[in-house]
CSV table of C-alpha atoms in Angstrom, one decimal:
chain,number,residue,atom,x,y,z
Z,1,MET,CA,81.4,116.5,9.3
Z,2,ILE,CA,80.7,117.0,13.2
Z,3,SER,CA,80.8,113.2,13.6
Z,4,ARG,CA,84.3,114.0,12.6
Z,5,CYS,CA,85.3,116.9,14.2
Z,6,ILE,CA,84.1,115.1,17.5
Z,7,ARG,CA,86.3,112.2,16.8
Z,8,ASN,CA,89.5,113.9,16.1
Z,9,ILE,CA,88.6,115.7,19.4
Z,10,SER,CA,91.1,113.6,21.6
Z,11,VAL,CA,89.6,111.1,24.1
Z,12,GLY,CA,90.9,113.1,27.7
Z,13,ASN,CA,89.1,116.3,26.1
Z,14,ARG,CA,86.1,114.5,25.4
Z,15,ILE,CA,86.1,113.4,28.6
Z,16,TYR,CA,86.8,116.8,30.6
Z,17,PHE,CA,84.0,118.2,28.5
Z,18,SER,CA,81.4,115.5,29.0
Z,19,VAL,CA,82.2,115.5,32.8
Z,20,LEU,CA,82.4,119.0,33.3
Z,21,SER,CA,79.3,119.1,31.3
Z,22,VAL,CA,77.5,117.3,33.8
Z,23,PHE,CA,79.3,118.8,36.7
Z,24,LEU,CA,78.2,122.6,35.8
Z,25,LEU,CA,73.6,121.1,35.1
Z,26,PHE,CA,74.6,119.9,38.4
Z,27,ALA,CA,75.8,122.4,40.4
Z,28,ILE,CA,73.4,125.1,38.6
Z,29,ALA,CA,70.6,122.4,39.3
Z,30,PHE,CA,71.6,122.7,42.6
Z,31,ILE,CA,71.5,126.8,43.1
Z,32,VAL,CA,68.4,126.8,41.5
Z,33,PHE,CA,66.9,124.1,44.4
Z,34,GLN,CA,68.9,126.1,47.5
Z,35,GLN,CA,67.4,128.7,46.5
Z,36,VAL,CA,64.1,127.9,46.4
Z,37,ARG,CA,64.6,125.8,49.3
Z,38,GLU,CA,65.6,128.7,51.2
Z,39,ASN,CA,62.8,130.9,50.1
Z,40,GLN,CA,60.2,128.2,50.6
Z,41,TYR,CA,61.8,127.9,54.4
Z,42,LYS,CA,61.3,131.5,54.8
Z,43,ILE,CA,57.6,131.5,53.6
Z,44,GLU,CA,57.1,128.0,55.7
Z,45,THR,CA,58.8,129.8,59.3
Z,46,LEU,CA,56.9,133.1,58.5
Z,47,ASP,CA,53.7,131.3,58.0
Z,48,MET,CA,54.2,129.0,61.2
Z,49,ARG,CA,54.7,132.4,62.9
Z,50,LEU,CA,51.2,134.1,61.7
Z,51,GLN,CA,49.7,130.8,62.3
Z,52,ASP,CA,50.9,130.6,66.0
Z,53,TYR,CA,49.8,134.2,66.6
Z,54,ASN,CA,46.4,133.1,65.1
Z,55,GLU,CA,46.4,130.5,67.7
Z,56,ARG,CA,47.3,132.4,70.9
Z,57,MET,CA,44.5,134.8,69.6
Z,58,ASN,CA,42.2,132.3,70.0
Z,59,GLU,CA,43.7,130.9,72.9
Z,60,TRP,CA,42.8,134.7,74.6
Z,61,MET,CA,39.3,134.8,73.1
Z,62,ASN,CA,38.5,131.9,75.0
Z,63,TYR,CA,39.6,133.1,78.1
Z,64,THR,CA,38.1,136.4,77.9
Z,65,ASP,CA,34.8,137.7,78.8
Z,66,SER,CA,34.2,140.6,77.1
Z,67,ILE,CA,34.8,140.2,73.3
Z,68,ASN,CA,34.3,143.6,70.7
Z,69,GLU,CA,35.8,145.6,68.9
Z,70,HIS,CA,37.8,147.6,71.3
Z,71,THR,CA,39.4,144.9,73.2
Z,72,LEU,CA,40.1,142.9,70.0
Z,73,ASN,CA,42.0,146.3,69.1
Z,74,ILE,CA,43.6,146.6,72.4
Z,75,TYR,CA,44.6,143.3,72.1
Z,76,VAL,CA,45.9,143.7,68.3
Z,77,ARG,CA,47.9,146.8,69.2
Z,78,SER,CA,49.7,144.9,72.1
Z,79,HIS,CA,50.3,141.6,70.7
Z,80,GLY,CA,51.2,142.3,67.2
Z,81,PHE,CA,53.8,142.6,64.7
Z,82,THR,CA,54.7,145.9,63.1
Z,83,GLY,CA,52.2,146.3,60.5
Z,84,LEU,CA,50.0,143.7,61.7
Z,85,ARG,CA,46.3,143.4,60.4
Z,86,VAL,CA,44.1,141.0,62.0
Z,87,THR,CA,40.5,140.2,60.2
Z,88,LEU,CA,37.6,137.7,62.0
Z,89,ILE,CA,36.1,136.0,59.1
Z,90,GLU,CA,32.6,133.7,60.0
Z,91,LYS,CA,32.1,130.4,58.2
Z,92,ASN,CA,30.1,131.8,55.4
Z,93,GLY,CA,32.8,134.8,54.5
Z,94,LYS,CA,31.5,137.4,56.3
Z,95,VAL,CA,34.1,139.7,57.8
Z,96,VAL,CA,33.1,140.5,61.5
Z,97,TYR,CA,36.6,142.1,62.4
Z,98,ASP,CA,39.1,144.0,60.5
Z,99,SER,CA,41.9,145.6,62.5
Z,100,ASN,CA,42.4,148.2,59.6
Z,101,LEU,CA,38.7,148.9,59.3
Z,102,SER,CA,36.4,150.5,61.1
Z,103,SER,CA,33.6,149.7,59.9
Z,104,TYR,CA,32.5,146.2,57.8
Z,105,THR,CA,29.3,146.9,56.3
Z,106,ASN,CA,30.7,147.4,52.9
Z,107,VAL,CA,33.1,144.7,53.1
Z,108,ILE,CA,32.6,141.9,50.4
Z,109,ASN,CA,32.5,138.4,51.4
Z,110,HIS,CA,35.8,136.5,52.0
Z,111,SER,CA,34.5,133.1,50.9
Z,112,ASP,CA,36.5,133.1,48.2
Z,113,ARG,CA,39.6,134.5,49.3
Z,114,PRO,CA,42.0,131.2,48.7
Z,115,GLU,CA,43.3,131.1,52.3
Z,116,VAL,CA,40.0,131.2,53.3
Z,117,ILE,CA,39.1,128.2,51.1
Z,118,ASP,CA,42.1,126.5,52.1
Z,119,ALA,CA,41.7,127.1,55.7
Z,120,LEU,CA,37.9,125.8,55.2
Z,121,ARG,CA,39.2,123.0,53.5
Z,122,ARG,CA,42.7,121.7,55.5
Z,123,GLY,CA,42.4,123.7,59.3
Z,124,HIS,CA,44.7,126.5,57.8
Z,125,GLY,CA,45.8,128.2,55.0
Z,126,SER,CA,48.1,131.3,53.3
Z,127,THR,CA,49.1,133.2,50.2
Z,128,ILE,CA,52.5,134.8,50.0
Z,129,ASP,CA,51.5,137.7,47.9
Z,130,ARG,CA,48.2,139.0,46.8
Z,131,SER,CA,46.5,141.9,46.1
Z,132,SER,CA,43.9,143.0,48.9
Z,133,LYS,CA,40.5,144.0,48.0
Z,134,THR,CA,39.2,145.4,50.8
Z,135,VAL,CA,42.2,147.7,51.7
Z,136,GLU,CA,45.3,149.1,49.2
Z,137,GLY,CA,48.1,147.0,48.9
Z,138,ASN,CA,49.4,143.6,48.7
Z,139,PHE,CA,49.8,141.1,51.8
Z,140,PHE,CA,51.3,137.9,53.3
Z,141,TYR,CA,48.0,135.8,54.3
Z,142,SER,CA,47.7,133.5,57.1
Z,143,ALA,CA,44.8,131.7,57.8
Z,144,THR,CA,43.4,129.2,60.6
Z,145,TYR,CA,40.2,128.0,60.9
Z,146,PHE,CA,38.7,127.1,64.6
Z,147,LYS,CA,35.8,124.5,63.9
Z,148,ASP,CA,34.4,124.9,67.3
Z,149,LYS,CA,33.8,128.6,67.1
Z,150,GLY,CA,33.0,128.7,63.5
Z,151,ILE,CA,35.3,131.4,63.0
Z,152,ILE,CA,38.6,131.8,60.5
Z,153,ILE,CA,41.5,133.8,62.0
Z,154,ARG,CA,43.3,135.7,59.5
Z,155,SER,CA,46.5,137.8,60.1
Z,156,ALA,CA,48.4,139.3,57.4
Z,157,LEU,CA,51.9,141.6,56.9
Z,158,PRO,CA,52.2,143.9,54.1
Z,159,TYR,CA,53.9,142.7,51.6
Z,160,ASP,CA,57.0,145.7,50.9
Z,161,ASP,CA,59.7,145.4,50.0
Z,162,ASN,CA,61.4,144.8,53.5
Z,163,LEU,CA,59.2,141.4,53.4
Z,164,SER,CA,60.3,140.6,50.0
Z,165,LYS,CA,63.5,140.7,50.8
Z,166,SER,CA,63.4,138.9,53.9
Z,167,LEU,CA,61.7,135.8,52.1
Z,168,GLN,CA,64.3,135.9,49.4
Z,169,ALA,CA,67.1,133.6,49.9
Z,170,ASP,CA,70.9,134.6,50.6
Z,171,GLN,CA,72.8,135.3,47.6
Z,172,HIS,CA,76.5,135.2,49.5
Z,173,TYR,CA,76.2,131.4,48.9
Z,174,ILE,CA,76.2,131.6,45.2
Z,175,TRP,CA,79.4,133.6,44.7
Z,176,PHE,CA,80.8,130.8,46.9
Z,177,ALA,CA,79.3,128.0,44.6
Z,178,ILE,CA,80.7,129.6,41.6
Z,179,THR,CA,84.2,130.2,43.2
Z,180,ALA,CA,84.5,126.7,43.8
Z,181,MET,CA,83.3,125.8,40.4
Z,182,VAL,CA,86.3,127.3,39.0
Z,183,LEU,CA,88.3,125.9,41.4
Z,184,LEU,CA,86.9,122.5,40.6
Z,185,THR,CA,86.7,123.3,36.9
Z,186,LEU,CA,90.6,123.7,37.2
Z,187,ILE,CA,91.5,120.6,39.0
Z,188,LEU,CA,89.3,118.9,36.9
Z,189,TYR,CA,90.9,119.9,34.0
Z,190,HIS,CA,94.5,119.0,35.1
Z,191,PHE,CA,93.4,115.6,36.2
Z,192,ILE,CA,91.6,115.2,32.8
Z,193,SER,CA,94.7,115.9,30.9
Z,194,ARG,CA,96.9,113.5,32.8
Z,195,LEU,CA,94.0,110.6,32.3
Z,196,GLY,CA,93.7,111.6,28.6
Z,197,ALA,CA,97.7,110.9,28.5
Z,198,ASN,CA,97.3,107.4,29.7
Z,199,ILE,CA,94.3,106.7,27.6
Z,200,THR,CA,96.4,107.7,24.6
Z,201,LYS,CA,98.8,105.4,25.5
Z,202,LEU,CA,96.3,102.6,26.2
Z,203,LYS,CA,94.7,103.2,23.0
Z,204,ILE,CA,98.4,102.7,21.0
Z,205,PHE,CA,98.8,99.4,23.3
Z,206,ALA,CA,95.3,98.6,21.9
Z,207,SER,CA,95.9,99.1,18.3
Z,208,ARG,CA,99.4,97.0,18.8
Z,209,ALA,CA,97.9,93.9,20.9
Z,210,ASP,CA,95.4,94.0,18.4
Z,211,ASN,CA,98.0,93.5,15.1
Z,212,ASN,CA,100.1,91.2,17.6
Z,213,GLU,CA,102.9,94.1,16.7
Z,214,SER,CA,105.7,94.9,19.6
Z,215,LEU,CA,104.6,96.2,23.3
Z,216,ASP,CA,108.3,96.7,23.7
Z,217,THR,CA,108.4,100.3,22.4
Z,218,GLU,CA,109.6,103.7,24.3
Z,219,ASP,CA,106.2,105.2,23.8
Z,220,LEU,CA,104.7,102.5,26.2
Z,221,ALA,CA,107.3,102.7,28.4
Z,222,ASP,CA,107.3,106.2,29.8
Z,223,PHE,CA,103.9,106.6,32.0
Z,224,PRO,CA,103.4,110.1,33.9
Z,225,ASP,CA,104.6,109.4,37.7
Z,226,ASP,CA,101.1,108.9,39.3
Z,227,GLU,CA,98.5,106.7,39.9
Z,228,LEU,CA,97.0,106.8,36.8
Z,229,GLY,CA,100.4,106.1,35.0
Z,230,GLU,CA,100.9,103.3,36.8
Z,231,ILE,CA,97.8,101.7,36.1
Z,232,ALA,CA,98.1,102.0,32.9
Z,233,GLU,CA,101.7,100.8,33.2
Z,234,ARG,CA,100.1,97.9,35.3
Z,235,ILE,CA,97.2,97.1,32.7
Z,236,ILE,CA,100.2,96.3,29.9
Z,237,LYS,CA,102.1,94.3,32.0
Z,238,ILE,CA,99.3,92.3,33.0
Z,239,TYR,CA,98.4,91.5,29.5
Z,240,LYS,CA,101.9,90.2,28.7
Z,241,ARG,CA,101.3,88.1,31.7
Z,242,LEU,CA,97.7,87.2,30.2
Z,243,GLN,CA,99.3,85.9,27.0
Z,244,SER,CA,101.2,82.9,29.2
Z,245,THR,CA,99.0,82.1,31.9
Z,246,ARG,CA,95.5,82.4,30.1
Z,247,GLU,CA,95.4,78.3,30.6
Z,248,GLU,CA,95.8,78.9,34.0
Z,249,GLN,CA,93.3,81.0,35.3
Z,250,ASN,CA,91.0,78.8,33.2
Z,251,ILE,CA,92.1,76.2,35.9
Z,252,LEU,CA,91.6,78.1,38.4
Z,253,LYS,CA,88.2,79.5,37.4
Z,254,ARG,CA,87.1,75.5,37.6
Z,255,GLN,CA,88.7,74.6,41.1
Z,256,LEU,CA,86.6,78.0,42.1
Z,257,THR,CA,83.6,77.0,41.1
Z,258,GLN,CA,83.6,73.7,42.6
Z,259,ASN,CA,85.1,75.1,46.0
Z,260,ILE,CA,81.8,77.7,45.7
Z,261,ALA,CA,79.4,74.6,45.0
Z,262,HIS,CA,81.2,72.8,48.1
Z,263,GLU,CA,80.9,76.0,50.3
Z,264,LEU,CA,76.9,76.1,49.8
Z,265,LYS,CA,76.5,72.6,49.6
Z,266,THR,CA,78.2,71.4,53.0
Z,267,PRO,CA,75.8,73.9,55.4
Z,268,VAL,CA,72.6,73.4,54.0
Z,269,ALA,CA,73.4,69.2,54.1
Z,270,SER,CA,74.3,70.3,57.8
Z,271,ILE,CA,70.7,71.9,58.2
Z,272,GLN,CA,68.9,68.9,56.2
Z,273,GLY,CA,70.6,66.8,58.6
Z,274,TYR,CA,69.7,68.2,61.9
Z,275,LEU,CA,65.9,68.6,61.1
Z,276,GLU,CA,66.3,64.9,60.1
Z,277,THR,CA,67.5,64.2,63.4
Z,278,ILE,CA,65.2,66.6,65.6
Z,279,LEU,CA,62.0,64.5,63.5
Z,280,SER,CA,63.2,61.3,63.7
Z,281,ASN,CA,65.1,61.5,67.6
Z,282,PRO,CA,62.7,58.4,69.0
Z,283,ASP,CA,64.4,59.5,72.8
Z,284,MET,CA,62.4,62.6,72.9
Z,285,ASP,CA,59.1,63.0,74.9
Z,286,VAL,CA,56.0,63.4,73.0
Z,287,LYS,CA,54.6,66.3,75.5
Z,288,VAL,CA,57.7,67.9,74.9
Z,289,LYS,CA,57.9,67.6,71.6
Z,290,GLN,CA,54.4,68.4,70.9
Z,291,GLN,CA,54.6,71.6,73.1
Z,292,PHE,CA,57.8,72.6,71.6
Z,293,MET,CA,56.3,72.5,67.7
Z,294,GLU,CA,52.8,73.9,69.2
Z,295,ARG,CA,54.9,76.9,70.2
Z,296,SER,CA,56.8,77.6,66.7
Z,297,TYR,CA,53.6,76.7,64.8
Z,298,ALA,CA,52.1,79.8,67.3
Z,299,GLN,CA,54.8,81.8,66.4
Z,300,SER,CA,54.9,81.3,62.6
Z,301,ARG,CA,50.9,82.4,62.6
Z,302,ARG,CA,52.1,85.6,64.6
Z,303,LEU,CA,54.9,86.3,62.1
Z,304,THR,CA,52.4,85.7,59.2
Z,305,SER,CA,49.9,88.2,60.9
Z,306,LEU,CA,52.2,90.8,61.1
Z,307,LEU,CA,53.5,90.4,57.6
Z,308,HIS,CA,49.6,90.8,56.8
Z,309,ASP,CA,48.9,93.8,58.9
Z,310,ILE,CA,51.8,95.5,57.4
Z,311,SER,CA,49.6,95.1,54.3
Z,312,THR,CA,46.5,96.3,55.6
Z,313,LEU,CA,47.6,99.1,56.8
Z,314,ASN,CA,47.9,100.5,53.7
Z,315,ARG,CA,45.1,98.9,52.2
Z,316,MET,CA,42.8,100.9,55.1
Z,317,ASP,CA,44.2,104.3,52.7
Z,318,ASP,CA,43.5,102.5,49.1
Z,319,ALA,CA,41.1,99.8,49.7
Z,320,GLN,CA,39.2,99.0,52.6
Z,321,GLU,CA,36.8,97.4,51.1
Z,322,LEU,CA,39.1,94.4,50.5
Z,323,ILE,CA,39.3,93.8,54.5
Z,324,ASP,CA,37.0,90.7,55.8
Z,325,PHE,CA,35.1,91.3,58.5
Z,326,SER,CA,33.4,88.5,60.8
Z,327,GLU,CA,32.6,87.9,64.4
Z,328,VAL,CA,35.8,88.6,66.6
Z,329,ASN,CA,36.0,87.7,70.1
Z,330,VAL,CA,37.7,90.1,71.9
Z,331,SER,CA,38.0,88.2,75.4
Z,332,ASN,CA,39.6,85.3,73.6
Z,333,ILE,CA,42.2,87.7,71.8
Z,334,ILE,CA,43.3,89.5,75.6
Z,335,ALA,CA,43.4,85.9,77.1
Z,336,ASP,CA,45.8,84.8,74.3
Z,337,ILE,CA,47.7,88.0,74.4
Z,338,GLU,CA,48.7,87.6,77.9
Z,339,ARG,CA,49.3,83.8,77.3
Z,340,ASP,CA,51.7,85.2,74.1
Z,341,THR,CA,53.5,88.1,76.2
Z,342,SER,CA,54.1,86.0,79.8
Z,343,MET,CA,57.3,85.4,79.1
Z,344,GLN,CA,58.1,88.9,78.6
Z,345,LEU,CA,56.1,89.7,81.2
Z,346,SER,CA,58.2,87.8,83.4
Z,347,GLU,CA,61.2,88.9,82.6
Z,348,LYS,CA,60.6,92.3,84.0
Z,349,GLY,CA,58.2,91.5,87.0
Z,350,MET,CA,55.3,92.8,84.7
Z,351,THR,CA,51.7,91.9,85.8
Z,352,PHE,CA,48.6,91.7,83.5
Z,353,VAL,CA,45.2,92.5,85.3
Z,354,ASN,CA,42.8,90.9,82.5
Z,355,ASN,CA,39.4,92.3,84.3
Z,356,VAL,CA,37.5,92.2,80.7
Z,357,LYS,CA,34.7,89.5,80.7
Z,358,PRO,CA,34.2,86.6,79.0
Z,359,ASP,CA,33.1,86.4,75.3
Z,360,ILE,CA,32.6,89.8,74.0
Z,361,ILE,CA,31.9,89.7,70.5
Z,362,ILE,CA,32.3,92.5,67.7
Z,363,GLU,CA,31.6,92.2,64.0
Z,364,GLY,CA,35.4,92.8,62.7
Z,365,ASN,CA,38.6,92.1,61.4
Z,366,TYR,CA,40.1,89.3,63.5
Z,367,SER,CA,44.0,90.5,62.7
Z,368,LEU,CA,43.6,94.1,63.2
Z,369,VAL,CA,41.8,93.9,66.6
Z,370,TYR,CA,44.5,91.1,67.4
Z,371,SER,CA,47.0,93.9,66.3
Z,372,ILE,CA,45.4,97.0,68.3
Z,373,PHE,CA,45.6,94.9,71.4
Z,374,ARG,CA,49.1,93.4,71.0
Z,375,ASN,CA,50.8,96.5,70.1
Z,376,LEU,CA,49.4,98.2,73.2
Z,377,THR,CA,50.6,95.6,75.7
Z,378,ASP,CA,54.2,95.2,73.7
Z,379,ASN,CA,54.0,99.5,74.2
Z,380,ALA,CA,53.6,98.8,77.3
Z,381,ILE,CA,56.0,96.3,78.1
Z,382,ALA,CA,58.4,98.4,76.4
Z,383,TYR,CA,58.3,101.5,77.6
Z,384,ALA,CA,56.1,101.4,80.9
Z,385,GLY,CA,59.2,100.4,83.3
Z,386,GLU,CA,60.2,97.0,85.5
Z,387,HIS,CA,57.7,95.6,88.1
Z,388,THR,CA,54.6,97.4,86.5
Z,389,THR,CA,50.8,96.9,86.2
Z,390,ILE,CA,49.0,96.6,82.8
Z,391,THR,CA,45.3,96.8,83.4
Z,392,VAL,CA,42.6,96.3,80.5
Z,393,ASN,CA,38.7,96.9,81.4
Z,394,ALA,CA,35.6,97.2,79.5
Z,395,GLU,CA,32.6,98.6,79.3
Z,396,GLU,CA,29.2,98.1,77.2
Z,397,LYS,CA,28.0,101.3,75.8
Z,398,ASP,CA,24.4,101.1,73.5
Z,399,ASP,CA,26.5,100.4,70.0
Z,400,CYS,CA,30.2,99.6,71.2
Z,401,TRP,CA,32.3,98.1,73.3
Z,402,ALA,CA,34.6,101.0,75.3
Z,403,PHE,CA,38.4,99.7,76.4
Z,404,SER,CA,40.8,100.9,78.7
Z,405,PHE,CA,44.7,99.8,78.5
Z,406,SER,CA,46.5,101.6,81.0
Z,407,ASP,CA,49.4,101.0,83.3
Z,408,ASN,CA,50.9,102.6,86.1
Z,409,GLY,CA,54.6,103.5,84.9
Z,410,VAL,CA,56.1,106.4,83.6
Z,411,GLY,CA,53.9,107.6,81.6
Z,412,VAL,CA,54.6,110.3,78.3
Z,413,PRO,CA,55.7,114.2,78.4
Z,414,VAL,CA,52.3,116.0,77.6
Z,415,GLU,CA,54.1,117.7,74.8
Z,416,HIS,CA,54.3,114.7,73.0
Z,417,LEU,CA,50.1,113.0,73.6
Z,418,PRO,CA,49.2,114.7,70.5
Z,419,ARG,CA,51.7,113.3,68.0
Z,420,LEU,CA,51.0,109.8,69.9
Z,421,PHE,CA,49.4,108.5,67.0
Z,422,GLU,CA,51.5,109.1,63.9
Z,423,ARG,CA,53.3,107.4,62.0
Z,424,PHE,CA,57.2,107.1,62.5
Z,425,TYR,CA,56.4,109.4,65.2
Z,426,ARG,CA,58.9,108.5,68.6
Z,427,VAL,CA,59.0,110.3,72.0
Z,428,ASP,CA,62.5,108.3,72.5
Z,429,LYS,CA,64.2,108.0,69.3
Z,430,GLY,CA,67.0,106.5,69.8
Z,431,ARG,CA,65.5,104.0,72.7
Z,432,SER,CA,63.1,103.1,70.4
Z,433,ARG,CA,65.7,101.9,67.7
Z,434,LYS,CA,67.3,100.0,70.4
Z,435,MET,CA,64.1,98.1,71.5
Z,436,GLY,CA,63.5,97.2,67.8
Z,437,GLY,CA,60.2,99.7,67.3
Z,438,THR,CA,59.8,100.9,63.6
Z,439,GLY,CA,57.2,103.9,64.9
Z,440,LEU,CA,54.3,102.5,63.6
Z,441,GLY,CA,52.6,100.3,66.6
Z,442,LEU,CA,50.4,103.5,67.7
Z,443,ALA,CA,49.7,104.2,64.2
Z,444,ILE,CA,48.2,100.8,63.4
Z,445,VAL,CA,46.3,100.5,66.5
Z,446,LYS,CA,45.0,104.7,66.1
Z,447,ASN,CA,44.0,102.8,62.2
Z,448,ALA,CA,42.3,99.8,63.0
Z,449,ILE,CA,40.2,101.2,66.0
Z,450,LEU,CA,39.2,103.8,62.9
Z,451,MET,CA,38.3,100.7,60.9
Z,452,HIS,CA,35.7,99.1,63.4
Z,453,GLY,CA,34.2,102.3,64.1
Z,454,GLY,CA,36.0,103.8,67.1
Z,455,THR,CA,37.8,106.5,68.6
Z,456,VAL,CA,41.1,106.4,70.6
Z,457,ARG,CA,42.5,109.0,72.7
Z,458,ALA,CA,45.9,109.0,75.2
Z,459,HIS,CA,46.4,110.7,78.2
Z,460,ASN,CA,48.6,110.8,81.5
Z,461,LEU,CA,46.9,109.0,84.9
Z,462,LEU,CA,47.1,111.1,87.9
Z,463,SER,CA,48.4,108.4,89.7
Z,464,GLY,CA,51.0,107.6,86.9
Z,465,GLY,CA,51.2,106.1,84.0
Z,466,LEU,CA,49.9,106.1,80.3
Z,467,CYS,CA,45.8,105.5,79.6
Z,468,PHE,CA,44.3,104.6,76.2
Z,469,GLU,CA,40.4,104.9,76.2
Z,470,PHE,CA,39.1,103.8,73.0
Z,471,SER,CA,35.9,102.1,71.6
Z,472,LEU,CA,35.2,99.1,69.0
Z,473,ARG,CA,31.4,99.3,67.5
Z,474,LYS,CA,29.7,96.3,68.0
Z,475,HIS,CA,28.0,95.9,64.5
Z,476,ARG,CA,29.1,97.7,61.1
């Protein structure tokens, strides 16, 4: 019975209700998503403000000679928000200061607080709405763990009606979305009704064409004066023409297939003939041919190494044990890179100064070690500037080799230095993309160095330019 009723509904109405249902579900999902996203954004913004407060308070503590309850109270009163509560918690959960309390002897241990647990694990943590077991009321907590002091600074705001309303998503766009939905529904109905009329006519056409009945009737002659009506009318005309031109189209189809095959064979034959000419040319100088082949082979190996490095970057996170380690001559790698990049260096008038002594041997992965120095070199060539100098130094330590890779170019703004090694982070996005950068080079450098038991840091030189200082352990 239900299926019969559905069949009795016109095609246009079925399309209308189907499209409308999908549209309404999408609109509702979008509204809910927008609500959640805006609410999350406001929560994250408030958390960032509190985290920033924690950082600034930590900096103040670093430069304050006398830190006690009195000085802490003065700082909180003069630098805090309205209603702000600040708590200092030791790593073991002991509360050593709370701006809302005058005595902490009876305060229970805070090691089980969610924001404290997250701060110890991830460096920072927050709790949106939690009832305080120490003082009355609910609070929005944001805690930051400072490992060098072994202390957690936790700031909190009372989770009252004002804060709750400020974190709620704006409701105005919901009314806008509902109004838009109503208008779009009316427009959709108008469009679908015209579409349904054309579909009905096409249904009549299909039935008559299937039964070889005449198509020259009045109900198939008049279509709505719009694009849909024109399309339906053209479909009928095309069908009529197809009856007399089917064989012609089959011929055209065969010709088209032959033409495609010919067009594919032509470039393939040209490429094959060109390669055969190079390989069999007796007039080509042997040394030139050998040099060309060696350079082509070297570049093909380099491309293979680059592809391998991309997969290795993923394996460094998930399957480090699959990376092979053996004796690697770092001095030879640096010399190879100097030779491989000589043309690029010459084009920019740059100089490569290699102060690394011969036969520096470590236990490592050749591809990763090559990637370290090649990425640093490519980075300097791309961004240091013309007529600059790249300098590589190495110093032997007890269990590692300490390297410095520097240039005397333009350097990097100080605010970008802490994020240089992040994946896909670019100091100048537009310039990096124009130069073909992927934003992964320095991330590969850092991960490869860590894989070799070393550390890395970047800093600007006082004389100008950027310097990378890193170490590679001699043995695993």
